[in-house]
Amino acid sequence: MKFPSEPFKIKVVEPIRRTTPVERDRLLRDAGYNLFRIPAESVYVDLLTDSGTSAMSDSQWAGLMLGDESYAGSKNFYHFEETVRSIFGYTHVIPTHQGRMAENLLFSTVLKPGMCVPNNIHFDTTRANIEHQGAEATNAVVKEAYDPADESPFKGNMDLGRLEEIIHRVGRDRIPLVLLTITNNSGGGQPVSMENVRETRALLNRYEIPLFFDACRFAENCFFIKEREPGYADRSILDIARELFRYGDGCTMSAKKDGLVNIGGFLSLNDERWVQDITNMLILVEGFPTYGGLAGRDLEAMARGLREVLDEDYLSFRVGQVRYLGELLDHAGVPILKPIGGHAVYLNAKDFLPHIAQHEFPAQSLAVALYRDFGIRGVEIGTVMFGKKETGTGRVLHPKLEMVRLAIPRRVYTNMQIAYVAESIIDLYRRRERIRGLTMTYEAPVLRHFTARFEELDRTAHIQPVIS
Ligand SMILES: Cc1ncc(COP(=O)(O)O)c(C=O)c1O
């Protein structure tokens, strides 16, 4: 196991507080067993998300003081625009307050009801924004992605046969663009290879369909290409990123991940026809095109973060720290999704808790137990997030994977805290039989995982589940 050494030292600290299991049990009951409803102050190691949780560098903090808060034409916008163009290469750069707004602007412009957007696997906000337009969000990832034990190096790849089938089924005119999510968050943070990007591009050229990237974790994806794909070992991350984006026509970006900022995002693209409508919508719902829902200082921090994230020492520590956690768990026999992804370790809840049926939410039950016993917060990526009622029958369709994602914030936790997480999970695994399933007592019509409420099954034998 390789020990990931930090390429930074700590200059500012934020105290965190330990709570007791009894306190956490009460908090869980008050929160309806939904970890999104737990106050962050009562979490010891918070692995809910790597989104917006990064520690900024001294250079980024210094950049905040250089914020030019002019309504129009802030100098920070030009710095940001130049940075995005130099990495991603697309003509138009549209700042947004976060990734889902970039998705919303794009899809509300290009989609009409009945259309379809294929992707390797859509992230939940991407799917929701597409479905909000009355269109279909279809996944076409390679089949290895659904086998947690398969060690293929690029499990985020698009299945080109499946993609072509979708194009034939739906018709080219009803597919305004195809997306590729790099790395593929909902499939375990798995990368997409350059070869697959190139082949996807070639296929789409035959049908004249544009290719867009969901680029949130582009630098981590490029790091995997450098590590795993023949011909890239001696290329810089910037160079790899430039090649990758050249095969596309645009991207949506949540800079809360590989932008190393706490808020920010953008949409970048070449298409002149789409840009006009997107800009008009931006002004209506976000702000003027040179700030797009952000302050000038946020744009400066984002410009600096986008450069820092390309640093190989940083990336090797970043991916190394995630791998360190994964390997500690794997060596102890804890079932995890393999290979270990770029931003998170995914516990395979089906194998961790084989005694809990999928309709009793094994991954949510595991996340609850991890918080109650150790104050560690992960997130369910399984039936709560992706389970769907079939129209007509009302039958619940369960996703193939049932996982708890332990997303590691960037530059935030020490390796000692990561070792504590591993030790806690190994302990929980040894006592796994006592973990109980849950029943859902409230669900919202969209993105239900954020607000759903549950009861523990043994406490609520009388409660009728709202889904079966
Ligand atoms: C792959 C992917 N796409 C889009 C988003 C949405 O970004 P945001 O949370 O900034 O709206 C996320 C956020 O986690 C994501 O992981």
Tab-separated table of C-alpha atoms and ligand atoms in Angstrom:
chain	number	residue	atom	x	y	z
A	1	MET	CA	0.000	0.000	0.000
A	2	LYS	CA	1.459	3.357	-1.014
A	3	PHE	CA	1.336	6.084	1.634
A	4	PRO	CA	0.052	9.287	0.013
A	5	SER	CA	2.202	12.183	1.225
A	6	GLU	CA	0.594	15.625	1.374
A	7	PRO	CA	2.067	18.220	-1.027
A	8	PHE	CA	0.961	21.051	1.319
A	9	LYS	CA	1.133	22.051	4.967
A	10	ILE	CA	-1.661	23.354	7.210
A	11	LYS	CA	-1.895	27.122	7.721
A	12	VAL	CA	-5.434	27.527	9.093
A	13	VAL	CA	-7.444	24.998	11.103
A	14	GLU	CA	-11.167	24.571	11.669
A	15	PRO	CA	-12.028	22.803	14.952
A	16	ILE	CA	-14.308	19.782	14.758
A	17	ARG	CA	-16.267	18.294	17.632
A	18	ARG	CA	-16.834	14.696	18.720
A	19	THR	CA	-20.381	13.668	19.591
A	20	THR	CA	-21.578	10.537	21.418
A	21	PRO	CA	-23.510	7.637	19.831
A	22	VAL	CA	-26.504	8.522	22.054
A	23	GLU	CA	-26.483	12.109	20.766
A	24	ARG	CA	-26.194	10.888	17.197
A	25	ASP	CA	-29.038	8.411	17.665
A	26	ARG	CA	-31.296	11.278	18.715
A	27	LEU	CA	-30.122	13.445	15.802
A	28	LEU	CA	-30.849	10.595	13.405
A	29	ARG	CA	-34.378	10.140	14.697
A	30	ASP	CA	-35.000	13.903	14.436
A	31	ALA	CA	-33.613	13.879	10.889
A	32	GLY	CA	-35.858	11.014	9.751
A	33	TYR	CA	-32.689	8.941	9.171
A	34	ASN	CA	-31.735	11.235	6.300
A	35	LEU	CA	-28.084	12.270	6.606
A	36	PHE	CA	-28.668	15.408	4.526
A	37	ARG	CA	-30.742	16.642	7.480
A	38	ILE	CA	-27.988	16.190	10.102
A	39	PRO	CA	-26.252	19.438	11.172
A	40	ALA	CA	-22.667	19.387	9.833
A	41	GLU	CA	-21.368	20.481	13.239
A	42	SER	CA	-22.387	17.071	14.585
A	43	VAL	CA	-20.316	15.166	12.021
A	44	TYR	CA	-16.736	14.160	12.802
A	45	VAL	CA	-15.481	13.140	9.350
A	46	ASP	CA	-17.805	14.424	6.643
A	47	LEU	CA	-17.602	12.333	3.473
A	48	LEU	CA	-21.080	13.294	2.245
A	49	THR	CA	-19.611	14.916	-0.827
A	50	ASP	CA	-16.429	16.197	-2.424
A	51	SER	CA	-18.509	19.004	-3.940
A	52	GLY	CA	-17.828	22.519	-2.671
A	53	THR	CA	-15.952	21.103	0.312
A	54	SER	CA	-12.355	21.657	-0.864
A	55	ALA	CA	-9.822	23.633	1.148
A	56	MET	CA	-8.670	26.580	-0.948
A	57	SER	CA	-4.971	27.407	-1.232
A	58	ASP	CA	-3.274	30.563	0.047
A	59	SER	CA	-3.148	31.773	-3.548
A	60	GLN	CA	-6.913	31.329	-3.932
A	61	TRP	CA	-7.592	33.157	-0.651
A	62	ALA	CA	-5.270	35.944	-1.779
A	63	GLY	CA	-7.197	36.022	-5.074
A	64	LEU	CA	-10.422	36.740	-3.163
A	65	MET	CA	-8.913	40.044	-2.059
A	66	LEU	CA	-8.369	40.954	-5.688
A	67	GLY	CA	-12.069	40.644	-6.469
A	68	ASP	CA	-13.281	43.320	-8.856
A	69	GLU	CA	-16.977	43.605	-8.047
A	70	SER	CA	-17.948	45.717	-11.069
A	71	TYR	CA	-21.346	44.714	-12.445
A	72	ALA	CA	-20.040	44.401	-16.006
A	73	GLY	CA	-16.584	43.530	-17.322
A	74	SER	CA	-14.875	42.568	-14.042
A	75	LYS	CA	-11.167	41.875	-14.568
A	76	ASN	CA	-11.624	38.564	-12.741
A	77	PHE	CA	-14.066	37.458	-15.434
A	78	TYR	CA	-11.435	37.994	-18.144
A	79	HIS	CA	-8.877	36.055	-16.127
A	80	PHE	CA	-11.408	33.255	-15.597
A	81	GLU	CA	-12.453	33.250	-19.267
A	82	GLU	CA	-8.860	33.075	-20.465
A	83	THR	CA	-8.114	30.213	-18.031
A	84	VAL	CA	-11.144	28.184	-19.123
A	85	ARG	CA	-10.380	28.739	-22.803
A	86	SER	CA	-6.770	27.719	-22.361
A	87	ILE	CA	-7.694	24.388	-20.733
A	88	PHE	CA	-11.029	23.469	-22.327
A	89	GLY	CA	-10.577	25.224	-25.660
A	90	TYR	CA	-14.200	26.216	-26.390
A	91	THR	CA	-15.066	29.697	-27.656
A	92	HIS	CA	-17.812	30.776	-25.255
A	93	VAL	CA	-17.433	30.727	-21.480
A	94	ILE	CA	-20.577	31.254	-19.401
A	95	PRO	CA	-20.097	31.441	-15.626
A	96	THR	CA	-22.810	29.960	-13.393
A	97	HIS	CA	-23.164	29.629	-9.636
A	98	GLN	CA	-22.794	25.850	-9.845
A	99	GLY	CA	-22.960	22.861	-12.167
A	100	ARG	CA	-26.694	22.269	-12.239
A	101	MET	CA	-27.328	25.801	-13.490
A	102	ALA	CA	-25.009	25.117	-16.419
A	103	GLU	CA	-27.076	21.955	-17.048
A	104	ASN	CA	-30.323	23.860	-16.719
A	105	LEU	CA	-29.264	26.592	-19.177
A	106	LEU	CA	-28.051	24.040	-21.715
A	107	PHE	CA	-31.017	21.685	-21.517
A	108	SER	CA	-33.694	24.358	-21.353
A	109	THR	CA	-32.205	25.730	-24.591
A	110	VAL	CA	-31.576	22.582	-26.639
A	111	LEU	CA	-34.224	20.114	-25.439
A	112	LYS	CA	-37.864	19.707	-26.402
A	113	PRO	CA	-40.299	17.144	-24.976
A	114	GLY	CA	-39.704	13.679	-26.446
A	115	MET	CA	-35.991	14.249	-27.056
A	116	CYS	CA	-33.259	12.106	-25.540
A	117	VAL	CA	-29.773	12.679	-24.084
A	118	PRO	CA	-27.529	9.599	-23.766
A	119	ASN	CA	-24.648	9.638	-21.265
A	120	ASN	CA	-22.370	7.001	-19.737
A	121	ILE	CA	-24.355	7.445	-16.484
A	122	HIS	CA	-26.264	10.625	-15.757
A	123	PHE	CA	-25.658	12.276	-12.415
A	124	ASP	CA	-28.909	12.898	-10.499
A	125	THR	CA	-29.118	16.674	-11.191
A	126	THR	CA	-28.314	16.080	-14.858
A	127	ARG	CA	-31.059	13.486	-15.174
A	128	ALA	CA	-33.510	15.729	-13.297
A	129	ASN	CA	-32.738	18.731	-15.528
A	130	ILE	CA	-33.268	16.650	-18.667
A	131	GLU	CA	-36.477	15.069	-17.414
A	132	HIS	CA	-37.709	18.510	-16.340
A	133	GLN	CA	-37.775	19.408	-20.054
A	134	GLY	CA	-39.922	16.336	-20.820
A	135	ALA	CA	-36.940	14.565	-22.385
A	136	GLU	CA	-35.392	11.175	-21.712
A	137	ALA	CA	-32.025	10.711	-19.923
A	138	THR	CA	-30.520	7.394	-21.026
A	139	ASN	CA	-27.451	5.623	-19.658
A	140	ALA	CA	-25.154	3.728	-22.015
A	141	VAL	CA	-22.106	2.875	-19.931
A	142	VAL	CA	-20.125	-0.317	-20.625
A	143	LYS	CA	-21.577	-3.348	-18.852
A	144	GLU	CA	-18.464	-3.845	-16.645
A	145	ALA	CA	-19.565	-0.702	-14.782
A	146	TYR	CA	-22.326	-2.723	-13.136
A	147	ASP	CA	-19.999	-5.408	-11.790
A	148	PRO	CA	-18.417	-4.065	-8.563
A	149	ALA	CA	-15.659	-6.709	-8.733
A	150	ASP	CA	-14.602	-6.045	-12.333
A	151	GLU	CA	-11.165	-4.365	-12.283
A	152	SER	CA	-11.229	-2.899	-15.824
A	153	PRO	CA	-9.261	0.365	-15.895
A	154	PHE	CA	-11.901	2.472	-17.676
A	155	LYS	CA	-15.289	1.442	-16.326
A	156	GLY	CA	-16.689	4.895	-17.134
A	157	ASN	CA	-16.465	4.212	-20.881
A	158	MET	CA	-19.436	4.611	-23.183
A	159	ASP	CA	-20.752	1.378	-24.711
A	160	LEU	CA	-20.608	2.368	-28.365
A	161	GLY	CA	-22.870	-0.455	-29.531
A	162	ARG	CA	-25.518	0.582	-27.053
A	163	LEU	CA	-25.108	4.254	-27.987
A	164	GLU	CA	-25.668	3.443	-31.665
A	165	GLU	CA	-28.740	1.376	-30.780
A	166	ILE	CA	-30.158	4.378	-28.896
A	167	ILE	CA	-29.498	6.636	-31.879
A	168	HIS	CA	-31.368	4.174	-34.133
A	169	ARG	CA	-34.233	3.740	-31.678
A	170	VAL	CA	-34.769	7.428	-30.920
A	171	GLY	CA	-33.654	8.922	-34.238
A	172	ARG	CA	-30.791	11.316	-34.770
A	173	ASP	CA	-33.088	14.368	-34.875
A	174	ARG	CA	-34.279	13.759	-31.355
A	175	ILE	CA	-30.759	13.652	-29.870
A	176	PRO	CA	-29.420	17.229	-29.729
A	177	LEU	CA	-26.243	16.107	-27.952
A	178	VAL	CA	-24.537	13.209	-26.187
A	179	LEU	CA	-22.861	13.631	-22.789
A	180	LEU	CA	-19.838	11.912	-21.281
A	181	THR	CA	-19.393	12.276	-17.522
A	182	ILE	CA	-15.693	12.359	-16.562
A	183	THR	CA	-15.114	10.735	-14.145
A	184	ASN	CA	-18.371	8.848	-13.915
A	185	ASN	CA	-19.611	9.762	-10.436
A	186	SER	CA	-22.749	7.602	-10.290
A	187	GLY	CA	-20.798	4.599	-11.586
A	188	GLY	CA	-18.113	4.795	-8.876
A	189	GLY	CA	-15.900	7.710	-9.973
A	190	GLN	CA	-14.547	5.584	-12.820
A	191	PRO	CA	-12.646	7.241	-15.669
A	192	VAL	CA	-13.292	7.338	-19.401
A	193	SER	CA	-10.315	6.516	-21.634
A	194	MET	CA	-9.051	8.835	-24.350
A	195	GLU	CA	-9.595	6.007	-26.836
A	196	ASN	CA	-13.249	5.785	-25.846
A	197	VAL	CA	-13.663	9.574	-26.139
A	198	ARG	CA	-12.091	9.433	-29.607
A	199	GLU	CA	-14.337	6.552	-30.700
A	200	THR	CA	-17.459	8.205	-29.292
A	201	ARG	CA	-16.555	11.314	-31.269
A	202	ALA	CA	-16.051	9.284	-34.448
A	203	LEU	CA	-19.425	7.564	-34.026
A	204	LEU	CA	-21.213	10.854	-33.380
A	205	ASN	CA	-19.541	12.438	-36.408
A	206	ARG	CA	-21.345	9.877	-38.577
A	207	TYR	CA	-24.687	11.146	-37.232
A	208	GLU	CA	-23.608	14.792	-36.840
A	209	ILE	CA	-24.474	14.801	-33.128
A	210	PRO	CA	-22.485	17.117	-30.810
A	211	LEU	CA	-20.517	15.661	-27.885
A	212	PHE	CA	-20.486	17.438	-24.519
A	213	PHE	CA	-18.618	16.589	-21.330
A	214	ASP	CA	-19.904	16.732	-17.787
A	215	ALA	CA	-16.421	17.835	-16.747
A	216	CYS	CA	-16.696	18.151	-12.916
A	217	ARG	CA	-13.768	15.804	-12.284
A	218	PHE	CA	-11.854	16.250	-15.519
A	219	ALA	CA	-8.405	16.528	-13.888
A	220	GLU	CA	-8.858	13.270	-11.964
A	221	ASN	CA	-9.984	11.608	-15.207
A	222	CYS	CA	-6.887	12.927	-17.012
A	223	PHE	CA	-4.682	11.649	-14.175
A	224	PHE	CA	-6.100	8.141	-14.681
A	225	ILE	CA	-5.460	8.407	-18.427
A	226	LYS	CA	-1.835	9.306	-17.683
A	227	GLU	CA	-1.513	6.406	-15.224
A	228	ARG	CA	-3.361	3.732	-17.170
A	229	GLU	CA	-3.567	4.434	-20.886
A	230	PRO	CA	-0.654	3.549	-23.168
A	231	GLY	CA	1.010	6.584	-24.737
A	232	TYR	CA	0.102	9.138	-22.048
A	233	ALA	CA	2.653	8.483	-19.266
A	234	ASP	CA	4.949	11.307	-20.420
A	235	ARG	CA	2.263	13.854	-21.240
A	236	SER	CA	1.309	16.651	-18.826
A	237	ILE	CA	-2.220	16.717	-17.348
A	238	LEU	CA	-2.877	20.013	-19.153
A	239	ASP	CA	-1.853	18.497	-22.446
A	240	ILE	CA	-4.078	15.447	-21.874
A	241	ALA	CA	-7.013	17.684	-20.912
A	242	ARG	CA	-6.579	19.786	-24.038
A	243	GLU	CA	-6.582	16.694	-26.248
A	244	LEU	CA	-9.653	15.275	-24.521
A	245	PHE	CA	-11.739	18.453	-24.816
A	246	ARG	CA	-10.767	18.844	-28.482
A	247	TYR	CA	-12.960	15.812	-29.238
A	248	GLY	CA	-15.992	17.635	-27.806
A	249	ASP	CA	-18.172	20.624	-28.648
A	250	GLY	CA	-18.659	21.900	-25.129
A	251	CYS	CA	-18.924	21.068	-21.449
A	252	THR	CA	-20.857	21.700	-18.290
A	253	MET	CA	-18.731	22.103	-15.198
A	254	SER	CA	-19.313	22.168	-11.475
A	255	ALA	CA	-16.124	23.905	-10.313
A	256	LYS	CA	-17.044	22.779	-6.783
A	257	LYS	CA	-15.072	19.635	-7.637
A	258	ASP	CA	-11.999	20.036	-9.837
A	259	GLY	CA	-12.232	23.848	-9.736
A	260	LEU	CA	-11.172	23.581	-6.064
A	261	VAL	CA	-13.722	26.191	-4.978
A	262	ASN	CA	-16.661	26.219	-2.589
A	263	ILE	CA	-19.054	27.639	-5.159
A	264	GLY	CA	-18.935	28.111	-8.940
A	265	GLY	CA	-19.397	26.487	-12.287
A	266	PHE	CA	-19.651	27.194	-15.978
A	267	LEU	CA	-20.905	26.164	-19.359
A	268	SER	CA	-18.489	26.396	-22.263
A	269	LEU	CA	-19.281	25.688	-25.897
A	270	ASN	CA	-18.675	26.570	-29.531
A	271	ASP	CA	-22.191	26.625	-31.022
A	272	GLU	CA	-23.127	30.221	-31.914
A	273	ARG	CA	-26.856	29.435	-32.303
A	274	TRP	CA	-27.190	27.988	-28.832
A	275	VAL	CA	-25.075	30.668	-27.144
A	276	GLN	CA	-27.502	33.474	-27.916
A	277	ASP	CA	-30.463	31.736	-26.269
A	278	ILE	CA	-28.367	30.519	-23.353
A	279	THR	CA	-27.076	34.034	-22.682
A	280	ASN	CA	-30.587	35.458	-22.726
A	281	MET	CA	-31.710	32.833	-20.242
A	282	LEU	CA	-28.579	33.443	-18.122
A	283	ILE	CA	-29.474	37.114	-17.794
A	284	LEU	CA	-33.023	36.178	-16.820
A	285	VAL	CA	-32.194	33.635	-14.114
A	286	GLU	CA	-28.521	34.004	-13.051
A	287	GLY	CA	-26.972	37.363	-13.826
A	288	PHE	CA	-25.016	39.408	-16.344
A	289	PRO	CA	-22.730	37.287	-18.582
A	290	THR	CA	-19.506	38.508	-16.934
A	291	TYR	CA	-20.485	37.267	-13.479
A	292	GLY	CA	-23.273	34.684	-13.911
A	293	GLY	CA	-24.459	34.385	-10.309
A	294	LEU	CA	-21.012	34.765	-8.746
A	295	ALA	CA	-18.983	37.545	-7.173
A	296	GLY	CA	-15.823	38.748	-8.951
A	297	ARG	CA	-13.757	37.219	-6.135
A	298	ASP	CA	-15.378	33.809	-6.743
A	299	LEU	CA	-14.348	33.977	-10.402
A	300	GLU	CA	-10.771	34.730	-9.353
A	301	ALA	CA	-10.668	31.796	-6.915
A	302	MET	CA	-12.071	29.539	-9.648
A	303	ALA	CA	-9.491	30.688	-12.230
A	304	ARG	CA	-6.680	29.935	-9.765
A	305	GLY	CA	-8.223	26.601	-8.689
A	306	LEU	CA	-8.519	25.393	-12.280
A	307	ARG	CA	-4.752	25.866	-12.712
A	308	GLU	CA	-3.845	24.303	-9.357
A	309	VAL	CA	-5.874	21.174	-9.993
A	310	LEU	CA	-3.629	20.307	-12.969
A	311	ASP	CA	-0.585	19.964	-10.717
A	312	GLU	CA	0.637	16.362	-10.754
A	313	ASP	CA	1.891	16.329	-7.164
A	314	TYR	CA	-1.546	17.458	-6.054
A	315	LEU	CA	-3.335	14.869	-8.227
A	316	SER	CA	-1.087	12.045	-7.185
A	317	PHE	CA	-1.787	12.849	-3.508
A	318	ARG	CA	-5.491	13.301	-4.194
A	319	VAL	CA	-6.036	10.037	-6.048
A	320	GLY	CA	-3.519	8.362	-3.697
A	321	GLN	CA	-5.455	9.352	-0.565
A	322	VAL	CA	-8.698	7.937	-1.957
A	323	ARG	CA	-6.848	4.763	-2.958
A	324	TYR	CA	-5.263	4.532	0.511
A	325	LEU	CA	-8.713	4.382	2.141
A	326	GLY	CA	-9.944	1.868	-0.437
A	327	GLU	CA	-6.934	-0.411	0.017
A	328	LEU	CA	-7.181	-0.397	3.829
A	329	LEU	CA	-10.803	-1.556	3.490
A	330	ASP	CA	-10.122	-4.042	0.734
A	331	HIS	CA	-7.283	-5.705	2.664
A	332	ALA	CA	-9.675	-6.217	5.586
A	333	GLY	CA	-12.218	-7.907	3.285
A	334	VAL	CA	-14.767	-5.059	3.279
A	335	PRO	CA	-16.698	-5.200	-0.032
A	336	ILE	CA	-15.938	-2.100	-2.113
A	337	LEU	CA	-16.404	-1.170	-5.724
A	338	LYS	CA	-13.281	-1.773	-7.805
A	339	PRO	CA	-11.081	-0.342	-9.085
A	340	ILE	CA	-11.012	2.451	-6.507
A	341	GLY	CA	-12.396	5.642	-8.071
A	342	GLY	CA	-10.922	9.139	-8.281
A	343	HIS	CA	-12.868	11.044	-5.641
A	344	ALA	CA	-14.517	8.425	-3.462
A	345	VAL	CA	-14.555	4.891	-2.147
A	346	TYR	CA	-17.872	3.138	-2.702
A	347	LEU	CA	-18.967	0.485	-0.208
A	348	ASN	CA	-20.902	-2.315	-1.886
A	349	ALA	CA	-23.917	-2.410	0.428
A	350	LYS	CA	-25.500	-5.476	-1.190
A	351	ASP	CA	-22.496	-7.574	-0.138
A	352	PHE	CA	-21.911	-5.704	3.131
A	353	LEU	CA	-25.511	-6.316	4.285
A	354	PRO	CA	-26.822	-9.358	2.383
A	355	HIS	CA	-29.533	-9.786	5.047
A	356	ILE	CA	-31.236	-6.499	4.052
A	357	ALA	CA	-33.397	-6.692	0.908
A	358	GLN	CA	-33.114	-3.879	-1.627
A	359	HIS	CA	-36.560	-2.480	-0.809
A	360	GLU	CA	-35.356	-2.029	2.783
A	361	PHE	CA	-32.583	0.301	1.584
A	362	PRO	CA	-29.356	-1.508	2.521
A	363	ALA	CA	-27.073	1.372	1.470
A	364	GLN	CA	-29.088	3.960	3.410
A	365	SER	CA	-29.104	1.591	6.425
A	366	LEU	CA	-25.323	1.252	6.214
A	367	ALA	CA	-24.817	5.019	5.966
A	368	VAL	CA	-27.050	5.493	9.021
A	369	ALA	CA	-25.085	2.896	11.047
A	370	LEU	CA	-21.772	4.492	10.097
A	371	TYR	CA	-22.944	7.857	11.331
A	372	ARG	CA	-24.564	6.560	14.506
A	373	ASP	CA	-21.576	4.477	15.592
A	374	PHE	CA	-18.683	6.686	14.473
A	375	GLY	CA	-19.869	10.163	13.444
A	376	ILE	CA	-18.795	9.526	9.841
A	377	ARG	CA	-21.176	10.768	7.144
A	378	GLY	CA	-21.298	9.139	3.703
A	379	VAL	CA	-24.077	9.209	1.123
A	380	GLU	CA	-26.406	6.572	-0.274
A	381	ILE	CA	-26.128	5.933	-3.992
A	382	GLY	CA	-28.689	3.231	-4.537
A	383	THR	CA	-32.426	2.714	-4.272
A	384	VAL	CA	-33.108	5.969	-2.423
A	385	MET	CA	-31.305	8.023	-5.059
A	386	PHE	CA	-32.144	6.048	-8.198
A	387	GLY	CA	-35.109	3.751	-7.388
A	388	LYS	CA	-38.038	4.632	-9.668
A	389	LYS	CA	-41.704	3.751	-9.852
A	390	GLU	CA	-42.609	2.201	-13.207
A	391	THR	CA	-45.346	4.216	-14.894
A	392	GLY	CA	-48.522	2.184	-15.145
A	393	THR	CA	-47.681	-0.647	-12.732
A	394	GLY	CA	-46.303	1.500	-9.845
A	395	ARG	CA	-43.709	-1.260	-9.356
A	396	VAL	CA	-40.376	-0.013	-7.977
A	397	LEU	CA	-37.386	-0.529	-10.252
A	398	HIS	CA	-34.212	-0.898	-8.208
A	399	PRO	CA	-30.828	0.245	-9.528
A	400	LYS	CA	-28.211	-2.429	-10.222
A	401	LEU	CA	-25.738	-1.006	-7.706
A	402	GLU	CA	-26.456	-0.334	-4.066
A	403	MET	CA	-23.597	1.714	-2.631
A	404	VAL	CA	-22.500	4.085	0.100
A	405	ARG	CA	-20.181	6.683	-1.346
A	406	LEU	CA	-17.412	7.998	0.890
A	407	ALA	CA	-16.411	11.100	-1.039
A	408	ILE	CA	-13.164	12.652	0.134
A	409	PRO	CA	-13.060	16.460	0.186
A	410	ARG	CA	-9.950	17.847	-1.522
A	411	ARG	CA	-7.019	18.869	0.725
A	412	VAL	CA	-9.226	18.711	3.859
A	413	TYR	CA	-8.583	15.585	5.925
A	414	THR	CA	-5.279	14.179	7.142
A	415	ASN	CA	-4.249	10.621	6.408
A	416	MET	CA	-4.782	9.911	10.123
A	417	GLN	CA	-8.452	10.843	9.812
A	418	ILE	CA	-8.688	8.652	6.730
A	419	ALA	CA	-7.183	5.771	8.745
A	420	TYR	CA	-9.834	6.397	11.445
A	421	VAL	CA	-12.542	6.058	8.789
A	422	ALA	CA	-11.067	2.756	7.603
A	423	GLU	CA	-10.770	1.375	11.128
A	424	SER	CA	-14.383	2.340	11.926
A	425	ILE	CA	-15.790	0.694	8.803
A	426	ILE	CA	-13.784	-2.478	9.418
A	427	ASP	CA	-15.207	-2.575	12.953
A	428	LEU	CA	-18.737	-2.069	11.634
A	429	TYR	CA	-18.239	-4.814	9.047
A	430	ARG	CA	-17.382	-7.290	11.811
A	431	ARG	CA	-20.697	-6.463	13.521
A	432	ARG	CA	-22.757	-6.088	10.348
A	433	GLU	CA	-25.534	-8.601	11.205
A	434	ARG	CA	-27.038	-6.265	13.760
A	435	ILE	CA	-27.713	-3.478	11.211
A	436	ARG	CA	-31.453	-3.175	10.420
A	437	GLY	CA	-33.237	-2.066	7.277
A	438	LEU	CA	-35.377	1.054	6.857
A	439	THR	CA	-38.768	1.968	5.512
A	440	MET	CA	-39.422	5.246	3.671
A	441	THR	CA	-42.154	7.387	5.202
A	442	TYR	CA	-41.907	10.472	2.962
A	443	GLU	CA	-40.621	11.081	-0.564
A	444	ALA	CA	-40.613	14.203	-2.759
A	445	PRO	CA	-41.549	13.831	-6.458
A	446	VAL	CA	-38.015	14.740	-7.693
A	447	LEU	CA	-34.513	14.291	-6.235
A	448	ARG	CA	-36.157	12.517	-3.309
A	449	HIS	CA	-32.897	11.561	-1.551
A	450	PHE	CA	-32.383	15.130	-0.333
A	451	THR	CA	-35.583	15.271	1.722
A	452	ALA	CA	-36.826	11.675	2.152
A	453	ARG	CA	-37.636	10.475	5.656
A	454	PHE	CA	-37.319	6.952	7.041
A	455	GLU	CA	-38.023	4.851	10.101
A	456	GLU	CA	-35.987	1.908	11.272
A	457	LEU	CA	-37.855	-1.301	10.527
A	458	ASP	CA	-37.775	-2.857	13.966
A	459	ARG	CA	-39.065	0.379	15.516
A	460	THR	CA	-41.964	0.715	13.102
A	461	ALA	CA	-43.448	-2.649	12.300
A	462	HIS	CA	-46.849	-0.900	12.143
A	463	ILE	CA	-45.821	1.679	9.492
A	464	GLN	CA	-46.795	0.898	5.922
A	465	PRO	CA	-43.884	1.558	3.534
A	466	VAL	CA	-44.722	4.201	0.913
A	467	ILE	CA	-42.896	2.108	-1.645
A	468	SER	CA	-42.493	-1.623	-1.899
B	1	LIG	C1	-21.080	14.344	-12.278
B	1	LIG	C2	-21.796	15.534	-11.720
B	1	LIG	N1	-22.472	16.338	-12.544
B	1	LIG	C3	-23.116	17.431	-12.087
B	1	LIG	C4	-23.110	17.760	-10.757
B	1	LIG	C5	-23.883	18.985	-10.290
B	1	LIG	O1	-23.039	19.985	-9.835
B	1	LIG	P1	-23.513	21.060	-8.714
B	1	LIG	O2	-23.673	20.315	-7.436
B	1	LIG	O3	-22.417	22.072	-8.692
B	1	LIG	O4	-24.809	21.652	-9.182
B	1	LIG	C6	-22.424	16.951	-9.857
B	1	LIG	C7	-22.409	17.285	-8.410
B	1	LIG	O5	-22.063	16.515	-7.549
B	1	LIG	C8	-21.746	15.802	-10.357
B	1	LIG	O6	-21.041	14.980	-9.548
